[in-house]
Tab-separated table of C-alpha atoms and ligand atoms in Angstrom:
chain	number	residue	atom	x	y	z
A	294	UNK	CA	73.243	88.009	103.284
A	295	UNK	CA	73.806	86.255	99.895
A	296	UNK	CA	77.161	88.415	99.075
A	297	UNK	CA	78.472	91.348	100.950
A	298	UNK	CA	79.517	93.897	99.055
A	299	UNK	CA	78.213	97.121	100.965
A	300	UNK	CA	77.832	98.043	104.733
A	301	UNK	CA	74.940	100.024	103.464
A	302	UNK	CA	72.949	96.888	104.211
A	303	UNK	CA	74.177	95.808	107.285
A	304	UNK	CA	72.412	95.714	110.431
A	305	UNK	CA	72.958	96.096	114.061
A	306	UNK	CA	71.603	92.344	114.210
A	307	UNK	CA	73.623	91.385	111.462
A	308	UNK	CA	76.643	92.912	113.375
A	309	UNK	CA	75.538	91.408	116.640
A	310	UNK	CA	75.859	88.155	114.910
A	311	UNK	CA	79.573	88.224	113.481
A	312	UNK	CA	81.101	89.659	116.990
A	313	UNK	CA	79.464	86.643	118.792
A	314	UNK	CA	80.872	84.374	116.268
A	315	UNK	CA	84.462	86.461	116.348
A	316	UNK	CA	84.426	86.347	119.706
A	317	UNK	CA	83.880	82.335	119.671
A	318	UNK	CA	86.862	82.430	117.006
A	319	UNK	CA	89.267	84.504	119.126
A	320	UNK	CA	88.664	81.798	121.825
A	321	UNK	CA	88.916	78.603	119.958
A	322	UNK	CA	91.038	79.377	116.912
A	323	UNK	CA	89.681	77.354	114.263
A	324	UNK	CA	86.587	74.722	113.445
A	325	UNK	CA	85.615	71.988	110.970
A	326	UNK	CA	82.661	74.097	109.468
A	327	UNK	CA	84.193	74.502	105.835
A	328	UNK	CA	85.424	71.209	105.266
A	329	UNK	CA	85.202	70.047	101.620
A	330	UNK	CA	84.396	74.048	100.525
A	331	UNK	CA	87.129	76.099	98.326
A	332	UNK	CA	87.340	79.346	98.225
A	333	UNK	CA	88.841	81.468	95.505
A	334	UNK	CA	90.791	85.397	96.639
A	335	UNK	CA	90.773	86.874	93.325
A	336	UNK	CA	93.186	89.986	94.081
A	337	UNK	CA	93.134	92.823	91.195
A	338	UNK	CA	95.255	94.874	93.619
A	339	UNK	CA	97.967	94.672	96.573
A	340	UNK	CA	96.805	93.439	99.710
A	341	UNK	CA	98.638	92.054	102.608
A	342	UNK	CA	96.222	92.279	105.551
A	343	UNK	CA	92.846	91.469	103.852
A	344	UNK	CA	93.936	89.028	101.627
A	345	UNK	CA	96.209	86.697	103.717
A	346	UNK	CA	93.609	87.080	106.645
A	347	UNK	CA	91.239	86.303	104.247
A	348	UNK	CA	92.807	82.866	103.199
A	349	UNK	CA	93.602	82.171	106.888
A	350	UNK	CA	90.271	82.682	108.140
A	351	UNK	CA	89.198	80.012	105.273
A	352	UNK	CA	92.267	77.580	106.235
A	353	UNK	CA	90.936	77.848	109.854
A	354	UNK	CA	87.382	77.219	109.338
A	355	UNK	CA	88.495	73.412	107.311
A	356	UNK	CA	88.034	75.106	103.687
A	357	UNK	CA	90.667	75.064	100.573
A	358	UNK	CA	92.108	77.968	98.786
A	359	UNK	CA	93.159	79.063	95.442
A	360	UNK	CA	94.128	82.450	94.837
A	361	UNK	CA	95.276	84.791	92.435
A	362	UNK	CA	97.311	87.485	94.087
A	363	UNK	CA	98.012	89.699	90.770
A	364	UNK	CA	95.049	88.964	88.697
A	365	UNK	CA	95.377	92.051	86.623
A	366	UNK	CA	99.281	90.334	85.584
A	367	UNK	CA	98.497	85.977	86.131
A	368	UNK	CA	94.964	85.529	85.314
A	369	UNK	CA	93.035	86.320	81.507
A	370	UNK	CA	92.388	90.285	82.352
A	371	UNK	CA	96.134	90.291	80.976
A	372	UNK	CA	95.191	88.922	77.679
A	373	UNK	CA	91.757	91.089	77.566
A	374	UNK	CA	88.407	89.169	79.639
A	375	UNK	CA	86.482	91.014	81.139
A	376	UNK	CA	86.087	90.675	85.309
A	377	UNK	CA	82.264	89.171	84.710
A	378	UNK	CA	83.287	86.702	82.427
A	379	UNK	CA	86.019	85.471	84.974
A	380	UNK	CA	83.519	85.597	87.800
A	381	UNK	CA	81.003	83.711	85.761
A	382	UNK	CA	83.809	80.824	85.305
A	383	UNK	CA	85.669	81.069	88.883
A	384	UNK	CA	82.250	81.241	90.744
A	385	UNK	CA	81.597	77.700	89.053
A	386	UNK	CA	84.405	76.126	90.589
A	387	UNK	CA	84.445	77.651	94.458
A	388	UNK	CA	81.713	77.949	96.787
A	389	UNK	CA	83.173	81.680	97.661
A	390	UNK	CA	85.288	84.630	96.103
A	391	UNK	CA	86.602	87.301	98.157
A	392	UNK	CA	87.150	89.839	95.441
A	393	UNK	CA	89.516	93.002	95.050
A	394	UNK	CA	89.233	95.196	92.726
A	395	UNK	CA	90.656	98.618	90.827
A	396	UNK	CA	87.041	99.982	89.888
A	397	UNK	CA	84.468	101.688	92.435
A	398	UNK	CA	81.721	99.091	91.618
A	399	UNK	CA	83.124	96.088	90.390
A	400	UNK	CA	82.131	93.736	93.259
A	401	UNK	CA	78.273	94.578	92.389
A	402	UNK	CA	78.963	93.528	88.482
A	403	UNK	CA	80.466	90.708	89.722
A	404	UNK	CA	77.513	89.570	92.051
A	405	UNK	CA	75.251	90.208	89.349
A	406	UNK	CA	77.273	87.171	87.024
A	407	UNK	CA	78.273	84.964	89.987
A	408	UNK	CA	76.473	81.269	90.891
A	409	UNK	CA	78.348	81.887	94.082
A	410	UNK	CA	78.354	84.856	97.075
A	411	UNK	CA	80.816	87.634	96.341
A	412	UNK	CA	83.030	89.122	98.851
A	413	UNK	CA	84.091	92.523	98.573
A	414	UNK	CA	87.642	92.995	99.582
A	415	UNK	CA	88.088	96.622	98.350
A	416	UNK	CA	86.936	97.924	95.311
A	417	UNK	CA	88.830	100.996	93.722
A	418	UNK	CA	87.647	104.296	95.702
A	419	UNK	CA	83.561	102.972	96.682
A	420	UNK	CA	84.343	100.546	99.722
A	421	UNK	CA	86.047	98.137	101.993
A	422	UNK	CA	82.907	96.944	104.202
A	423	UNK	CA	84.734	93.504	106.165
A	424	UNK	CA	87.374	96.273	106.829
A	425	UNK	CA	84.599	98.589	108.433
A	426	UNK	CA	83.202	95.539	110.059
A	427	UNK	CA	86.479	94.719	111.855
A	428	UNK	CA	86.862	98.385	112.804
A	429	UNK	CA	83.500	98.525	114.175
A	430	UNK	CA	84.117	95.355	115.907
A	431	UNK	CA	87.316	96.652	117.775
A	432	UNK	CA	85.696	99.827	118.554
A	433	UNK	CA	83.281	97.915	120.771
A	434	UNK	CA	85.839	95.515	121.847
A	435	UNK	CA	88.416	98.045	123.157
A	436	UNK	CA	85.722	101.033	124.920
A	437	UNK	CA	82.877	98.684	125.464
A	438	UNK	CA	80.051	100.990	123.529
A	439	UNK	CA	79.277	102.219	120.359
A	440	UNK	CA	77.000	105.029	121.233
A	441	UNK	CA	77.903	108.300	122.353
A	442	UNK	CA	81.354	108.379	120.871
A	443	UNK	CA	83.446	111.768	119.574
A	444	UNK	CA	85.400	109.703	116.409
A	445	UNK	CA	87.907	111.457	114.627
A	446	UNK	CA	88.537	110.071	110.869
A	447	UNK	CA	91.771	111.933	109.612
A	448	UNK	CA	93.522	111.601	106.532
A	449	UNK	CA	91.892	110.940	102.416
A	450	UNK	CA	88.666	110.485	103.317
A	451	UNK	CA	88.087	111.329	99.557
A	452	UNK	CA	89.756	108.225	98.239
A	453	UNK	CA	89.880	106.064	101.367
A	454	UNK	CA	87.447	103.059	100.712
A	455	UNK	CA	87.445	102.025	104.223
A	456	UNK	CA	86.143	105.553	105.546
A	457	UNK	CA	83.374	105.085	103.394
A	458	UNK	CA	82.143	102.102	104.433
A	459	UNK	CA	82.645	103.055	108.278
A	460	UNK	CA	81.061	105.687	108.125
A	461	UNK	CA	77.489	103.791	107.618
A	462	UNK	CA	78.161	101.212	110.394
A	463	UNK	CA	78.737	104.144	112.968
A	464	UNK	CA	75.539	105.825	112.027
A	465	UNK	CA	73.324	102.842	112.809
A	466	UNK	CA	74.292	103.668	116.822
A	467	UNK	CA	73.313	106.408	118.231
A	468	UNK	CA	74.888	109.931	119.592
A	469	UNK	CA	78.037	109.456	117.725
A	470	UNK	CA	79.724	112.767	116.771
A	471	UNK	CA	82.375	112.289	113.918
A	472	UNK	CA	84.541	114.648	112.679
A	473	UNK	CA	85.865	114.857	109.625
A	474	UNK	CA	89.351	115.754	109.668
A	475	UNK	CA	91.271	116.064	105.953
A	476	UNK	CA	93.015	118.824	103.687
A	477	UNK	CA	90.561	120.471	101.893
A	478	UNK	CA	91.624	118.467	98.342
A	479	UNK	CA	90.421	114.742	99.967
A	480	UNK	CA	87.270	115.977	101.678
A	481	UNK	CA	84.712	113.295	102.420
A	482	UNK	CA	82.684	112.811	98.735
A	483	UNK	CA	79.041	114.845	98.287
A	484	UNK	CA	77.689	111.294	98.206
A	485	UNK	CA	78.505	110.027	101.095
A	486	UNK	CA	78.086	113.069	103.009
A	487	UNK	CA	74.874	113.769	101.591
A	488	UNK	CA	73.901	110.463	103.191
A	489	UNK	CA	74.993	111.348	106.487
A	490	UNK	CA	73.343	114.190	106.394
A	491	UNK	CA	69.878	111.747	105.852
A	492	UNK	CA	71.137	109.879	108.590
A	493	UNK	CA	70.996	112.742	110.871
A	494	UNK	CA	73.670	111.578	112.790
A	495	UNK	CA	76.570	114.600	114.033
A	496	UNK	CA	78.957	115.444	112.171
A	497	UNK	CA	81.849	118.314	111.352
A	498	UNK	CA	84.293	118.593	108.759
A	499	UNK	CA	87.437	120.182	109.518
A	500	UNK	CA	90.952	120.351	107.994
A	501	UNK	CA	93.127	120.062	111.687
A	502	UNK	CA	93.273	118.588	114.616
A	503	UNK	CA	93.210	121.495	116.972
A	504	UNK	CA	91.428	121.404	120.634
A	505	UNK	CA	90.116	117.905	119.558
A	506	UNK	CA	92.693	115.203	121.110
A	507	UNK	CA	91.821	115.200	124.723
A	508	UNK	CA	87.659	115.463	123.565
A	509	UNK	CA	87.639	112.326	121.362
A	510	UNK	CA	87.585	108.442	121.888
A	511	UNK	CA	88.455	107.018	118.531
A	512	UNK	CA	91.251	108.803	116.394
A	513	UNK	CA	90.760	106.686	113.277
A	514	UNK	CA	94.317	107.874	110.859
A	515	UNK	CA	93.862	106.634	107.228
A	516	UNK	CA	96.728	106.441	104.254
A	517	UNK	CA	96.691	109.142	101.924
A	518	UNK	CA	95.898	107.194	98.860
A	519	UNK	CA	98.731	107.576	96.348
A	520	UNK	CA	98.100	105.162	93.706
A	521	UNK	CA	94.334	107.543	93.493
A	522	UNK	CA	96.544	110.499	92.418
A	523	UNK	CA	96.193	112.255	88.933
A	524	UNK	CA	99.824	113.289	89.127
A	525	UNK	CA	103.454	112.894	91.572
A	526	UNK	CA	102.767	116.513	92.129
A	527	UNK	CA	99.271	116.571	93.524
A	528	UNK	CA	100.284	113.599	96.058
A	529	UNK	CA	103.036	115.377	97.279
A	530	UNK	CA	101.103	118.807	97.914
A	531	UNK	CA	99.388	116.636	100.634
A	532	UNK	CA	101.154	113.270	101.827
A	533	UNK	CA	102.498	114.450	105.486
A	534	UNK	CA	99.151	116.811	106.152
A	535	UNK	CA	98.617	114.617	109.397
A	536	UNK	CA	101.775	112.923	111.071
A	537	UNK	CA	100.866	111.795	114.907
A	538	UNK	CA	103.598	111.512	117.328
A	539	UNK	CA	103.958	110.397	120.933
A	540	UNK	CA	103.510	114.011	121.879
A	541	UNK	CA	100.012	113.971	120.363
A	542	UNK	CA	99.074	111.134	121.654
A	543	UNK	CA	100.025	111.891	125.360
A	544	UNK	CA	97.343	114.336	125.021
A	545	UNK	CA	94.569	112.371	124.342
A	546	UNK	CA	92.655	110.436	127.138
A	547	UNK	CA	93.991	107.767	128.675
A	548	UNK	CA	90.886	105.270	127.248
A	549	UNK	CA	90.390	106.620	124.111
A	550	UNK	CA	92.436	104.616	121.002
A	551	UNK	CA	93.982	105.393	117.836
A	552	UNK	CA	93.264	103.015	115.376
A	553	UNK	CA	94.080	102.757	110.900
A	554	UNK	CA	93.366	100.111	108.649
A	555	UNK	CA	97.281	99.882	107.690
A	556	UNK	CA	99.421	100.099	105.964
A	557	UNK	CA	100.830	103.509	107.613
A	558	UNK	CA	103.380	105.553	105.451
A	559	UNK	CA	104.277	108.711	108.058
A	560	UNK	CA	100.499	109.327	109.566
A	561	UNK	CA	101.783	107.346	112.830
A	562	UNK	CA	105.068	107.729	114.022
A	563	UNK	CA	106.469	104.492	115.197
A	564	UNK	CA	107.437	105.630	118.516
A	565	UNK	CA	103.173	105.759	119.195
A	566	UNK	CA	103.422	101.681	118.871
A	567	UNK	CA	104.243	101.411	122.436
A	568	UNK	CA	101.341	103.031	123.625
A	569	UNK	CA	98.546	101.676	125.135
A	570	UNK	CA	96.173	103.710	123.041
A	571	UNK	CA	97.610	102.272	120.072
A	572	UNK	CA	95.015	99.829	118.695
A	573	UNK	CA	96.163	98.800	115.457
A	574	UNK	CA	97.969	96.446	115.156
A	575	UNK	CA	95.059	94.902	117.591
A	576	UNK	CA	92.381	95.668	115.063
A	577	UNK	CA	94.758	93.896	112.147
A	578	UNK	CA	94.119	90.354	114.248
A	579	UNK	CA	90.248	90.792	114.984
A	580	UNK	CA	90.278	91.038	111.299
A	581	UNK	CA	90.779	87.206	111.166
A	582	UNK	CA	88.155	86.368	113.602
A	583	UNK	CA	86.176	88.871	111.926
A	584	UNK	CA	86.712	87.388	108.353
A	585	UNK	CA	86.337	83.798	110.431
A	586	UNK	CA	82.503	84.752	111.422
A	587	UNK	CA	81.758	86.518	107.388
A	588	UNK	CA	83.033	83.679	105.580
A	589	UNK	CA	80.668	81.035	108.339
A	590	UNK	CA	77.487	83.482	107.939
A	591	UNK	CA	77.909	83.965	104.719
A	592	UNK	CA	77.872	79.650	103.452
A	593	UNK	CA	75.366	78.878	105.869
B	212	NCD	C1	93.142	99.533	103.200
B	212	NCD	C2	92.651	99.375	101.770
B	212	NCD	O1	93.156	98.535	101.013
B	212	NCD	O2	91.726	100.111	101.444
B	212	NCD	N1	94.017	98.505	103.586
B	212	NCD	C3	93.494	97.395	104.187
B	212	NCD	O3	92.770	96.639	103.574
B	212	NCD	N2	93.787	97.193	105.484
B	212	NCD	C4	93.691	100.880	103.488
B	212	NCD	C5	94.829	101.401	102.653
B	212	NCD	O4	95.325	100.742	101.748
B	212	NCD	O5	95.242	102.521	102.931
């Protein structure tokens, strides 16, 4: 792995590899393995989770950071350079950049420019793949297995980067059965489903919920994506399609877990926190032991 910037790469080894290394990292906190390494988090767009795990996960591991947390605003995109010839300078000063970006492809321009490995922390609607990582990662850590699975993913699964990317980790294991749950406006893109499809893996695209919540073992509730919206008006036709509640959740099984990649607007009502079944605000830490084993794989 010289940068990551798809899961459509990944293996199961390579997978194997970062949980044994998160794991080690949940244990032990931190190590010495970065010192005297910087690394830059070059941010086009917001971020709370990725980015300040991100820097963390560096802090932890020994390395230095420097960071631009508006690039489009504080660094030269304002006054008119383009993204490769910022890589091309910033990747001569750090030894990593953990890069998020407005445009579906960006991260692959900039790993074509950079002296140094390119992280892809999001980029426009293609894909979120350290995101998918961690989700994968709590899957396993939470039911044990990542075969034979029923996995719900609700919500924009037009727009919503880290769909796309999970969607390729969970059809490396087999039996899975996903369902894809979304109004009929953010269906899952021909692209990707065309590739499951190759992948022969089972899946069924739906636009409800109905029957399903006491079958599955993963309920996986994205964000519809406003900021991906041509207009006020077509967001609102569709921001409360799926709202989950307490009710909904009491009628799920008692080992299955409801996970999203956060932030939540109204997709999870806040009375669902106290449930056992709600994973994610446990999935938001393995993403710094997650990030923790990336950053160490990726600089050895
Ligand atoms: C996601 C993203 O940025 O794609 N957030 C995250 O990194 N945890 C999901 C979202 O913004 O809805």
């Amino acid at each position: 792995m010289k940068h990551l910037i798809s899961t459509r790469n990944i293996t199961t080894k390579n997978l194997g590899n970062i949980f044994q290394l998160a794991n080690q990292y949940k244990l032990k906190g931190q190590s010495d393995f970065f010192s005297g390494k910087i690394i830059a988090s070059i941010f086009y767009e917001p971020s709370t989770r990725t980015r300040l795990s991100f820097e963390s996960a560096a802090l932890r591991l020994g390395a230095k950071v420097v960071s631009t947390e508006n690039a489009s605003q504080f660094s030269s995109a304002a006054k008119g350079e383009t993204l490769e010839d910022t890589i091309r300078i910033i990747s001569g000063y750090v030894d990593a950049i953990i890069l998020r970006h407005f445009e579906k492809g960006a991260s692959k321009r900039a790993s074509d420019v950079s002296n140094c490995p390119i992280i892809n922390a999001g980029d426009g609607t293609g894909e979120h793949p350290t995101q998918a990582i961690l989700d994968i990662y709590t899957i396993y850590n939470e039911l044990r297995r990542l075969d034979n699975l029923k996995i719900a993913l609700v919500g924009d699964l037009l727009n919503g980067r880290t769909i796309h990317s999970l969607l390729t980790l969970l059809s490396l294991y087999k039996d899975n059965t996903i369902y894809l749950i979304s109004p009929k406006e953010l269906k899952l893109p021909a692209d990707n489903l065309g590739e499951l499809s190759n992948k022969k893996i089972k899946f069924i695209e739906r636009d409800n919920l109905e029957g399903l919540l006491p079958e599955i073992d993963v309920l996986y509730v994205t964000r519809i994506q406003k900021e991906r919206f041509k207009s006020k008006h077509e967001y609102e036709k569709v921001k409360d399609s799926f709202c989950l509640d307490k009710k909904m959740v009491l009628e799920m099984q008692k080992k299955s877990i409801v996970m999203h990649p956060l932030p939540r607007i109204n997709e999870i009502a806040k009375e669902v926190d106290s449930d056992p079944r709600a994973a994610y605000f446990r999935q938001a830490q393995n993403g710094l032991f997650v990030r923790m084993a990336i950053l160490e794989i990726l600089l050895k």
